[in-house]
Amino acid sequence: PGTYLLQAGSFKSAEQADQLKARLAMLGLETHVQTVSINESETWHRVRVGPFHDLRSLNRARARLREHDVEAILLKVKG
């Protein structure tokens, strides 16, 4: 139970993040890029898939990513 995301990548370059987002969209996955600042000096662009509210759709997306050589980190959304 809960809400989950899969983080498919984290890049310093917004262009690299957009390229992965486009690649995943071609696979039929709903993605977004979260831009964060670390220590007020570094900016990272995280490519995330989801959100997922059930285990079946989460596992389907995870398998799809794996089929295309994308390692993803499972994240639980707070709340």
PDB file of C-alpha atoms in Angstrom:
ATOM      1  CA  PRO A   1       0.000   0.000   0.000  1.00  0.00           C
ATOM      2  CA  GLY A   2       1.100   3.545  -0.685  1.00  0.00           C
ATOM      3  CA  THR A   3       2.386   5.522  -3.625  1.00  0.00           C
ATOM      4  CA  TYR A   4       5.683   4.767  -5.339  1.00  0.00           C
ATOM      5  CA  LEU A   5       7.960   6.195  -8.030  1.00  0.00           C
ATOM      6  CA  LEU A   6      10.799   4.631  -9.968  1.00  0.00           C
ATOM      7  CA  GLN A   7      13.846   6.846 -10.423  1.00  0.00           C
ATOM      8  CA  ALA A   8      15.347   5.855 -13.757  1.00  0.00           C
ATOM      9  CA  GLY A   9      18.246   8.298 -13.749  1.00  0.00           C
ATOM     10  CA  SER A  10      19.832  11.389 -12.250  1.00  0.00           C
ATOM     11  CA  PHE A  11      21.894  13.753 -14.377  1.00  0.00           C
ATOM     12  CA  LYS A  12      23.766  17.029 -14.037  1.00  0.00           C
ATOM     13  CA  SER A  13      22.721  17.827 -17.587  1.00  0.00           C
ATOM     14  CA  ALA A  14      19.077  18.738 -18.244  1.00  0.00           C
ATOM     15  CA  GLU A  15      19.604  17.584 -21.829  1.00  0.00           C
ATOM     16  CA  GLN A  16      20.541  14.052 -20.723  1.00  0.00           C
ATOM     17  CA  ALA A  17      17.485  13.926 -18.454  1.00  0.00           C
ATOM     18  CA  ASP A  18      15.229  15.050 -21.317  1.00  0.00           C
ATOM     19  CA  GLN A  19      16.736  12.404 -23.603  1.00  0.00           C
ATOM     20  CA  LEU A  20      15.976   9.637 -21.102  1.00  0.00           C
ATOM     21  CA  LYS A  21      12.482  11.042 -20.525  1.00  0.00           C
ATOM     22  CA  ALA A  22      11.820  10.937 -24.283  1.00  0.00           C
ATOM     23  CA  ARG A  23      13.220   7.398 -24.548  1.00  0.00           C
ATOM     24  CA  LEU A  24      10.950   6.209 -21.733  1.00  0.00           C
ATOM     25  CA  ALA A  25       7.934   7.973 -23.230  1.00  0.00           C
ATOM     26  CA  MET A  26       8.529   5.962 -26.421  1.00  0.00           C
ATOM     27  CA  LEU A  27       8.193   2.843 -24.219  1.00  0.00           C
ATOM     28  CA  GLY A  28       4.800   4.077 -23.026  1.00  0.00           C
ATOM     29  CA  LEU A  29       5.947   5.108 -19.555  1.00  0.00           C
ATOM     30  CA  GLU A  30       4.660   8.235 -17.826  1.00  0.00           C
ATOM     31  CA  THR A  31       7.706  10.221 -16.714  1.00  0.00           C
ATOM     32  CA  HIS A  32       8.685  13.582 -15.297  1.00  0.00           C
ATOM     33  CA  VAL A  33      11.936  15.349 -14.475  1.00  0.00           C
ATOM     34  CA  GLN A  34      12.481  16.699 -10.991  1.00  0.00           C
ATOM     35  CA  THR A  35      15.198  19.359 -10.746  1.00  0.00           C
ATOM     36  CA  VAL A  36      16.868  19.702  -7.350  1.00  0.00           C
ATOM     37  CA  SER A  37      19.707  21.740  -5.880  1.00  0.00           C
ATOM     38  CA  ILE A  38      22.190  19.989  -3.623  1.00  0.00           C
ATOM     39  CA  ASN A  39      24.061  22.166  -1.092  1.00  0.00           C
ATOM     40  CA  GLU A  40      22.955  25.234  -3.079  1.00  0.00           C
ATOM     41  CA  SER A  41      25.813  24.578  -5.511  1.00  0.00           C
ATOM     42  CA  GLU A  42      24.904  21.558  -7.634  1.00  0.00           C
ATOM     43  CA  THR A  43      21.814  21.005  -9.740  1.00  0.00           C
ATOM     44  CA  TRP A  44      20.618  17.509 -10.606  1.00  0.00           C
ATOM     45  CA  HIS A  45      17.794  16.418 -12.891  1.00  0.00           C
ATOM     46  CA  ARG A  46      16.048  13.234 -11.735  1.00  0.00           C
ATOM     47  CA  VAL A  47      14.022  11.228 -14.231  1.00  0.00           C
ATOM     48  CA  ARG A  48      11.117   9.575 -12.461  1.00  0.00           C
ATOM     49  CA  VAL A  49       8.467   7.141 -13.632  1.00  0.00           C
ATOM     50  CA  GLY A  50       5.064   7.000 -12.009  1.00  0.00           C
ATOM     51  CA  PRO A  51       3.394   7.478  -9.632  1.00  0.00           C
ATOM     52  CA  PHE A  52       2.194   3.944  -8.975  1.00  0.00           C
ATOM     53  CA  HIS A  53      -0.579   3.067  -6.548  1.00  0.00           C
ATOM     54  CA  ASP A  54      -0.624  -0.705  -7.075  1.00  0.00           C
ATOM     55  CA  LEU A  55       2.023  -3.393  -7.168  1.00  0.00           C
ATOM     56  CA  ARG A  56       0.968  -4.821 -10.546  1.00  0.00           C
ATOM     57  CA  SER A  57       1.554  -1.591 -12.502  1.00  0.00           C
ATOM     58  CA  LEU A  58       4.759  -0.897 -10.571  1.00  0.00           C
ATOM     59  CA  ASN A  59       6.183  -4.313 -11.425  1.00  0.00           C
ATOM     60  CA  ARG A  60       5.116  -3.992 -15.072  1.00  0.00           C
ATOM     61  CA  ALA A  61       6.956  -0.674 -15.394  1.00  0.00           C
ATOM     62  CA  ARG A  62      10.014  -2.027 -13.580  1.00  0.00           C
ATOM     63  CA  ALA A  63      10.147  -5.031 -15.929  1.00  0.00           C
ATOM     64  CA  ARG A  64       9.773  -2.749 -18.968  1.00  0.00           C
ATOM     65  CA  LEU A  65      12.693  -0.634 -17.768  1.00  0.00           C
ATOM     66  CA  ARG A  66      14.824  -3.717 -17.152  1.00  0.00           C
ATOM     67  CA  GLU A  67      14.054  -5.034 -20.677  1.00  0.00           C
ATOM     68  CA  HIS A  68      15.600  -1.822 -22.011  1.00  0.00           C
ATOM     69  CA  ASP A  69      18.643  -1.856 -19.705  1.00  0.00           C
ATOM     70  CA  VAL A  70      17.441   0.926 -17.409  1.00  0.00           C
ATOM     71  CA  GLU A  71      18.222   0.390 -13.732  1.00  0.00           C
ATOM     72  CA  ALA A  72      15.614   2.070 -11.553  1.00  0.00           C
ATOM     73  CA  ILE A  73      15.508   2.894  -7.853  1.00  0.00           C
ATOM     74  CA  LEU A  74      12.218   2.356  -6.022  1.00  0.00           C
ATOM     75  CA  LEU A  75      11.055   5.385  -4.006  1.00  0.00           C
ATOM     76  CA  LYS A  76       8.103   5.567  -1.614  1.00  0.00           C
ATOM     77  CA  VAL A  77       6.232   8.871  -1.737  1.00  0.00           C
ATOM     78  CA  LYS A  78       5.686  10.337   1.726  1.00  0.00           C
ATOM     79  CA  GLY A  79       2.190  11.041   2.842  1.00  0.00           C
TER      80      GLY A  79
END
